[in-house]
């Protein structure tokens, strides 16, 4: 629910910069220790007079990273529900489902002796601000992605089409349900001067049926789905039928590929859901 955490307090906050140029020499002494599920930094021997302000570097370390490009295609509501929308909601849904952008991110590996705590991150390159984002909590030895900006030189085209309907495909509680089959395609073209390592993820409502080009597919539960992404804006527009989750769920397709300069590729997938 969007308002559950409206008054929450963030406890895991620490500043981080992708480069360490210009960092201070560390006034005072800094130590850190785990406290239950938190990691607490302690700064000692610091005196601040009334009315004074002070900015202190907490820790400084170098982290290895690599450039990655990710594309996430969110799921969309069934066509039967879209037909019930008013014109304003139709426009809002169209904007939300418009072709998403490939995102350029830094994949950081935490090679430090402490975890990275959640907080704002400022990324600089050659003295210029490149991006500002949020660094998530990352234990020692693990990786995390820090988003930089949309990769505007990577073009994305989406296709989704109904491939057929099977009436009375399932029966439950003396009710009959038809199956609606879909096929989708994602076409990518690299307009950059260098090759890209791409990670593509497409999520759908229903059940995965087929995946091409060496991709993988799986079904997601609600916990893993909402744990990774925020609830889509249109989810509360309808009173979902009681039988929906009896036959349907959330599917996910994934592809990892390398796209050379000027090259294009298409990734295919198929899925279905039940309706009555």
Short mmCIF file of C-alpha atoms in Angstrom, two decimals:
data_model
loop_
_atom_site.label_atom_id
_atom_site.label_comp_id
_atom_site.label_asym_id
_atom_site.label_seq_id
_atom_site.Cartn_x
_atom_site.Cartn_y
_atom_site.Cartn_z
CA UNK A 1 0.00 0.00 0.00
CA UNK A 2 1.36 3.39 -0.99
CA UNK A 3 0.66 5.10 2.36
CA UNK A 4 1.91 2.45 4.79
CA UNK A 5 5.43 3.90 5.03
CA UNK A 6 4.49 7.56 4.70
CA UNK A 7 5.73 8.33 8.24
CA UNK A 8 8.55 5.81 8.41
CA UNK A 9 12.03 6.71 9.61
CA UNK A 10 15.06 5.71 7.56
CA UNK A 11 17.72 4.31 9.87
CA UNK A 12 20.24 3.03 7.36
CA UNK A 13 21.59 6.27 5.86
CA UNK A 14 25.16 6.85 4.72
CA UNK A 15 26.58 9.06 2.01
CA UNK A 16 28.56 7.47 -0.83
CA UNK A 17 30.30 8.71 -3.91
CA UNK A 18 31.45 6.53 -6.81
CA UNK A 19 34.77 8.39 -6.83
CA UNK A 20 36.68 9.51 -3.75
CA UNK A 21 38.23 12.68 -5.17
CA UNK A 22 38.00 15.59 -2.75
CA UNK A 23 37.18 13.50 0.30
CA UNK A 24 38.36 14.87 3.65
CA UNK A 25 41.12 13.47 5.80
CA UNK A 26 38.76 12.16 8.46
CA UNK A 27 38.30 14.48 11.43
CA UNK A 28 37.93 12.51 14.66
CA UNK A 29 37.98 8.73 14.98
CA UNK A 30 35.48 6.50 13.20
CA UNK A 31 34.47 2.97 14.09
CA UNK A 32 31.60 0.73 13.07
CA UNK A 33 29.81 -2.29 14.45
CA UNK A 34 26.76 -4.39 13.82
CA UNK A 35 23.83 -3.78 16.17
CA UNK A 36 21.07 -6.35 15.69
CA UNK A 37 19.96 -5.82 12.06
CA UNK A 38 21.61 -2.38 11.74
CA UNK A 39 25.18 -1.26 11.15
CA UNK A 40 26.09 1.71 13.32
CA UNK A 41 28.95 4.15 12.72
CA UNK A 42 30.42 5.84 15.81
CA UNK A 43 32.38 9.11 15.55
CA UNK A 44 34.37 10.03 18.65
CA UNK A 45 36.29 13.10 19.91
CA UNK A 46 34.19 15.66 18.07
CA UNK A 47 33.30 19.02 19.60
CA UNK A 48 30.74 21.36 18.04
CA UNK A 49 30.03 24.78 19.50
CA UNK A 50 26.54 26.18 19.59
CA UNK A 51 25.53 27.55 16.19
CA UNK A 52 28.35 25.77 14.33
CA UNK A 53 27.86 23.26 11.56
CA UNK A 54 30.14 20.45 10.53
CA UNK A 55 30.34 17.97 7.65
CA UNK A 56 32.36 14.83 8.33
CA UNK A 57 33.46 12.00 6.01
CA UNK A 58 32.44 8.76 7.73
CA UNK A 59 34.41 6.23 5.66
CA UNK A 60 36.31 6.24 2.38
CA UNK A 61 37.05 3.20 0.20
CA UNK A 62 37.50 2.17 -3.42
CA UNK A 63 35.05 -0.31 -4.99
CA UNK A 64 35.36 -2.26 -8.25
CA UNK A 65 32.49 -1.80 -10.69
CA UNK A 66 31.37 -2.60 -14.23
CA UNK A 67 28.91 -1.00 -16.60
CA UNK A 68 25.65 -2.89 -17.15
CA UNK A 69 22.55 -2.07 -19.16
CA UNK A 70 19.17 -3.30 -17.98
CA UNK A 71 15.69 -3.28 -19.49
CA UNK A 72 12.59 -4.08 -17.45
CA UNK A 73 9.20 -4.51 -19.12
CA UNK A 74 6.44 -4.27 -16.47
CA UNK A 75 3.27 -6.33 -16.69
CA UNK A 76 0.03 -4.83 -17.97
CA UNK A 77 -3.61 -5.52 -16.99
CA UNK A 78 -5.75 -8.02 -18.93
CA UNK A 79 -7.55 -6.65 -21.97
CA UNK A 80 -10.91 -7.46 -20.39
CA UNK A 81 -10.14 -5.00 -17.58
CA UNK A 82 -8.73 -2.30 -19.87
CA UNK A 83 -12.04 -2.14 -21.72
CA UNK A 84 -13.75 -0.97 -18.50
CA UNK A 85 -11.55 2.12 -18.11
CA UNK A 86 -12.65 5.69 -18.62
CA UNK A 87 -10.76 7.86 -21.10
CA UNK A 88 -8.59 9.54 -18.43
CA UNK A 89 -7.49 6.20 -17.06
CA UNK A 90 -6.82 4.93 -20.58
CA UNK A 91 -4.39 7.79 -21.17
CA UNK A 92 -2.72 7.25 -17.78
CA UNK A 93 -2.30 3.54 -18.51
CA UNK A 94 -0.91 4.25 -21.98
CA UNK A 95 1.79 6.51 -20.51
CA UNK A 96 2.68 3.93 -17.87
CA UNK A 97 3.02 1.17 -20.48
CA UNK A 98 4.90 3.24 -23.05
CA UNK A 99 8.11 1.66 -24.34
CA UNK A 100 10.51 1.68 -21.38
CA UNK A 101 14.10 2.79 -21.67
CA UNK A 102 17.24 0.73 -21.27
CA UNK A 103 18.95 1.92 -18.08
CA UNK A 104 22.70 2.33 -17.68
CA UNK A 105 23.87 1.31 -14.21
CA UNK A 106 27.07 0.78 -12.29
CA UNK A 107 27.27 -2.69 -10.77
CA UNK A 108 29.32 -2.19 -7.64
CA UNK A 109 30.94 -5.00 -5.71
CA UNK A 110 31.31 -4.31 -2.02
CA UNK A 111 34.99 -5.08 -1.45
CA UNK A 112 35.06 -3.07 1.79
CA UNK A 113 35.27 -4.55 5.27
CA UNK A 114 31.82 -3.20 6.20
CA UNK A 115 28.38 -3.29 4.55
CA UNK A 116 27.19 -0.44 2.34
CA UNK A 117 24.24 1.22 4.07
CA UNK A 118 21.23 2.69 2.29
CA UNK A 119 21.61 6.31 1.33
CA UNK A 120 21.90 8.89 -1.46
CA UNK A 121 24.73 8.43 -3.96
CA UNK A 122 26.37 11.09 -6.09
CA UNK A 123 28.32 9.86 -9.12
CA UNK A 124 31.01 12.08 -10.65
CA UNK A 125 33.22 11.64 -13.69
CA UNK A 126 36.19 13.91 -14.40
CA UNK A 127 34.86 16.41 -11.88
CA UNK A 128 31.36 16.59 -13.38
CA UNK A 129 28.16 15.24 -11.89
CA UNK A 130 27.03 12.21 -13.87
CA UNK A 131 24.05 11.03 -11.83
CA UNK A 132 22.37 11.09 -8.44
CA UNK A 133 20.57 8.08 -7.06
CA UNK A 134 20.15 5.77 -4.10
CA UNK A 135 22.58 3.13 -2.97
CA UNK A 136 20.89 0.14 -1.35
CA UNK A 137 22.13 -1.86 1.63
CA UNK A 138 24.76 -4.30 0.38
CA UNK A 139 26.58 -6.83 2.61
CA UNK A 140 30.30 -7.45 2.24
CA UNK A 141 31.27 -9.32 -0.91
CA UNK A 142 27.93 -8.85 -2.71
CA UNK A 143 26.94 -6.63 -5.65
CA UNK A 144 24.43 -3.81 -6.07
CA UNK A 145 23.27 -1.70 -9.01
CA UNK A 146 23.41 2.08 -8.95
CA UNK A 147 21.33 3.57 -11.78
CA UNK A 148 23.05 6.26 -13.86
CA UNK A 149 20.69 7.36 -16.65
CA UNK A 150 18.59 6.07 -19.57
CA UNK A 151 20.65 4.74 -22.47
CA UNK A 152 19.04 6.83 -25.21
CA UNK A 153 21.22 5.24 -27.90
CA UNK A 154 19.63 1.83 -27.37
CA UNK A 155 16.27 1.63 -29.13
CA UNK A 156 13.46 -0.52 -27.80
CA UNK A 157 10.37 -1.76 -29.65
CA UNK A 158 7.67 -3.83 -27.96
CA UNK A 159 5.07 -6.12 -29.46
CA UNK A 160 2.21 -7.92 -27.75
CA UNK A 161 -0.60 -9.71 -29.58
CA UNK A 162 -3.39 -12.11 -28.71
CA UNK A 163 -2.77 -15.43 -30.47
CA UNK A 164 -5.99 -17.24 -29.72
CA UNK A 165 -8.68 -18.22 -27.24
CA UNK A 166 -9.63 -21.66 -26.01
CA UNK A 167 -13.19 -21.71 -24.59
CA UNK A 168 -13.96 -23.95 -21.61
CA UNK A 169 -10.28 -24.73 -21.10
CA UNK A 170 -10.76 -25.15 -17.32
CA UNK A 171 -13.67 -25.88 -14.98
CA UNK A 172 -13.90 -25.03 -11.26
CA UNK A 173 -16.93 -24.83 -8.91
CA UNK A 174 -19.26 -25.53 -11.80
CA UNK A 175 -17.84 -22.53 -13.68
CA UNK A 176 -16.02 -22.68 -17.02
CA UNK A 177 -12.97 -20.58 -17.83
CA UNK A 178 -11.45 -19.80 -21.18
CA UNK A 179 -7.73 -19.47 -21.88
CA UNK A 180 -6.33 -16.41 -23.66
CA UNK A 181 -2.94 -16.95 -25.36
CA UNK A 182 -0.46 -14.14 -25.98
CA UNK A 183 2.85 -13.69 -27.77
CA UNK A 184 5.26 -10.83 -27.24
CA UNK A 185 8.53 -9.64 -28.75
CA UNK A 186 11.21 -7.17 -27.66
CA UNK A 187 13.45 -5.71 -30.37
CA UNK A 188 16.67 -3.96 -29.34
CA UNK A 189 19.09 -1.97 -31.49
CA UNK A 190 22.47 -0.65 -30.32
CA UNK A 191 23.25 2.80 -31.77
CA UNK A 192 26.30 3.25 -29.56
CA UNK A 193 29.91 2.98 -30.78
CA UNK A 194 30.70 0.17 -28.34
CA UNK A 195 29.23 -3.21 -27.50
CA UNK A 196 26.79 -3.52 -24.59
CA UNK A 197 26.05 -6.25 -22.06
CA UNK A 198 22.27 -6.25 -21.70
CA UNK A 199 20.01 -7.83 -19.08
CA UNK A 200 16.36 -7.95 -20.21
CA UNK A 201 13.42 -8.81 -17.99
CA UNK A 202 9.76 -8.99 -19.01
CA UNK A 203 6.94 -9.62 -16.55
CA UNK A 204 3.41 -10.69 -17.45
CA UNK A 205 0.11 -11.43 -15.75
CA UNK A 206 -0.71 -15.10 -16.14
CA UNK A 207 1.41 -18.18 -16.76
CA UNK A 208 4.58 -18.38 -18.81
CA UNK A 209 4.37 -20.79 -21.77
CA UNK A 210 7.44 -20.39 -23.99
CA UNK A 211 10.64 -18.38 -24.29
CA UNK A 212 13.08 -18.05 -27.17
CA UNK A 213 16.69 -17.07 -27.86
CA UNK A 214 18.12 -18.86 -24.85
CA UNK A 215 15.99 -17.02 -22.29
CA UNK A 216 14.59 -18.35 -19.04
CA UNK A 217 11.08 -18.20 -17.59
CA UNK A 218 9.59 -18.67 -14.13
CA UNK A 219 6.53 -17.96 -12.02
CA UNK A 220 6.69 -15.36 -9.24
CA UNK A 221 4.86 -15.26 -5.94
CA UNK A 222 3.47 -12.04 -4.47
CA UNK A 223 6.25 -11.73 -1.91
CA UNK A 224 9.07 -11.79 -4.46
CA UNK A 225 7.13 -9.59 -6.90
CA UNK A 226 6.33 -6.73 -4.52
CA UNK A 227 9.62 -7.17 -2.69
CA UNK A 228 11.62 -6.19 -5.79
CA UNK A 229 9.43 -3.51 -7.33
CA UNK A 230 6.82 -1.00 -6.25
CA UNK A 231 3.15 -1.76 -6.83
CA UNK A 232 2.03 -0.64 -10.28
CA UNK A 233 -0.23 2.41 -10.27
CA UNK A 234 -3.20 0.68 -11.91
CA UNK A 235 -3.35 -2.33 -9.55
CA UNK A 236 -6.07 -0.82 -7.35
CA UNK A 237 -8.31 0.38 -10.18
CA UNK A 238 -10.39 -2.81 -10.13
CA UNK A 239 -11.90 -5.23 -7.69
CA UNK A 240 -10.10 -8.33 -8.92
CA UNK A 241 -12.33 -11.43 -9.33
CA UNK A 242 -12.11 -13.95 -6.51
CA UNK A 243 -11.08 -16.68 -8.94
CA UNK A 244 -8.21 -14.74 -10.59
CA UNK A 245 -5.38 -16.18 -8.50
CA UNK A 246 -6.92 -19.65 -8.63
CA UNK A 247 -5.74 -19.92 -12.25
CA UNK A 248 -3.39 -16.99 -12.82
CA UNK A 249 -0.24 -15.58 -11.34
CA UNK A 250 2.82 -13.54 -12.35
CA UNK A 251 5.31 -14.72 -14.93
CA UNK A 252 8.82 -13.50 -15.70
CA UNK A 253 11.13 -13.91 -18.71
CA UNK A 254 14.86 -13.12 -18.63
CA UNK A 255 17.59 -12.80 -21.25
CA UNK A 256 21.29 -11.94 -20.96
CA UNK A 257 22.97 -10.89 -24.19
CA UNK A 258 25.78 -8.89 -25.74
CA UNK A 259 24.79 -6.43 -28.45
CA UNK A 260 27.46 -5.20 -30.86
CA UNK A 261 27.47 -1.64 -32.28
CA UNK A 262 24.82 -1.20 -34.97
CA UNK A 263 23.34 -4.64 -34.31
CA UNK A 264 19.73 -5.46 -33.48
CA UNK A 265 18.07 -8.49 -31.92
CA UNK A 266 14.60 -9.74 -31.00
CA UNK A 267 13.56 -11.73 -27.95
CA UNK A 268 10.28 -13.73 -28.08
CA UNK A 269 8.01 -15.04 -25.33
CA UNK A 270 4.57 -16.58 -24.94
CA UNK A 271 2.12 -16.68 -22.02
CA UNK A 272 -1.58 -17.10 -21.22
CA UNK A 273 -4.19 -16.33 -18.61
CA UNK A 274 -7.68 -17.61 -17.81
CA UNK A 275 -10.87 -15.59 -17.83
CA UNK A 276 -14.60 -16.06 -17.67
#
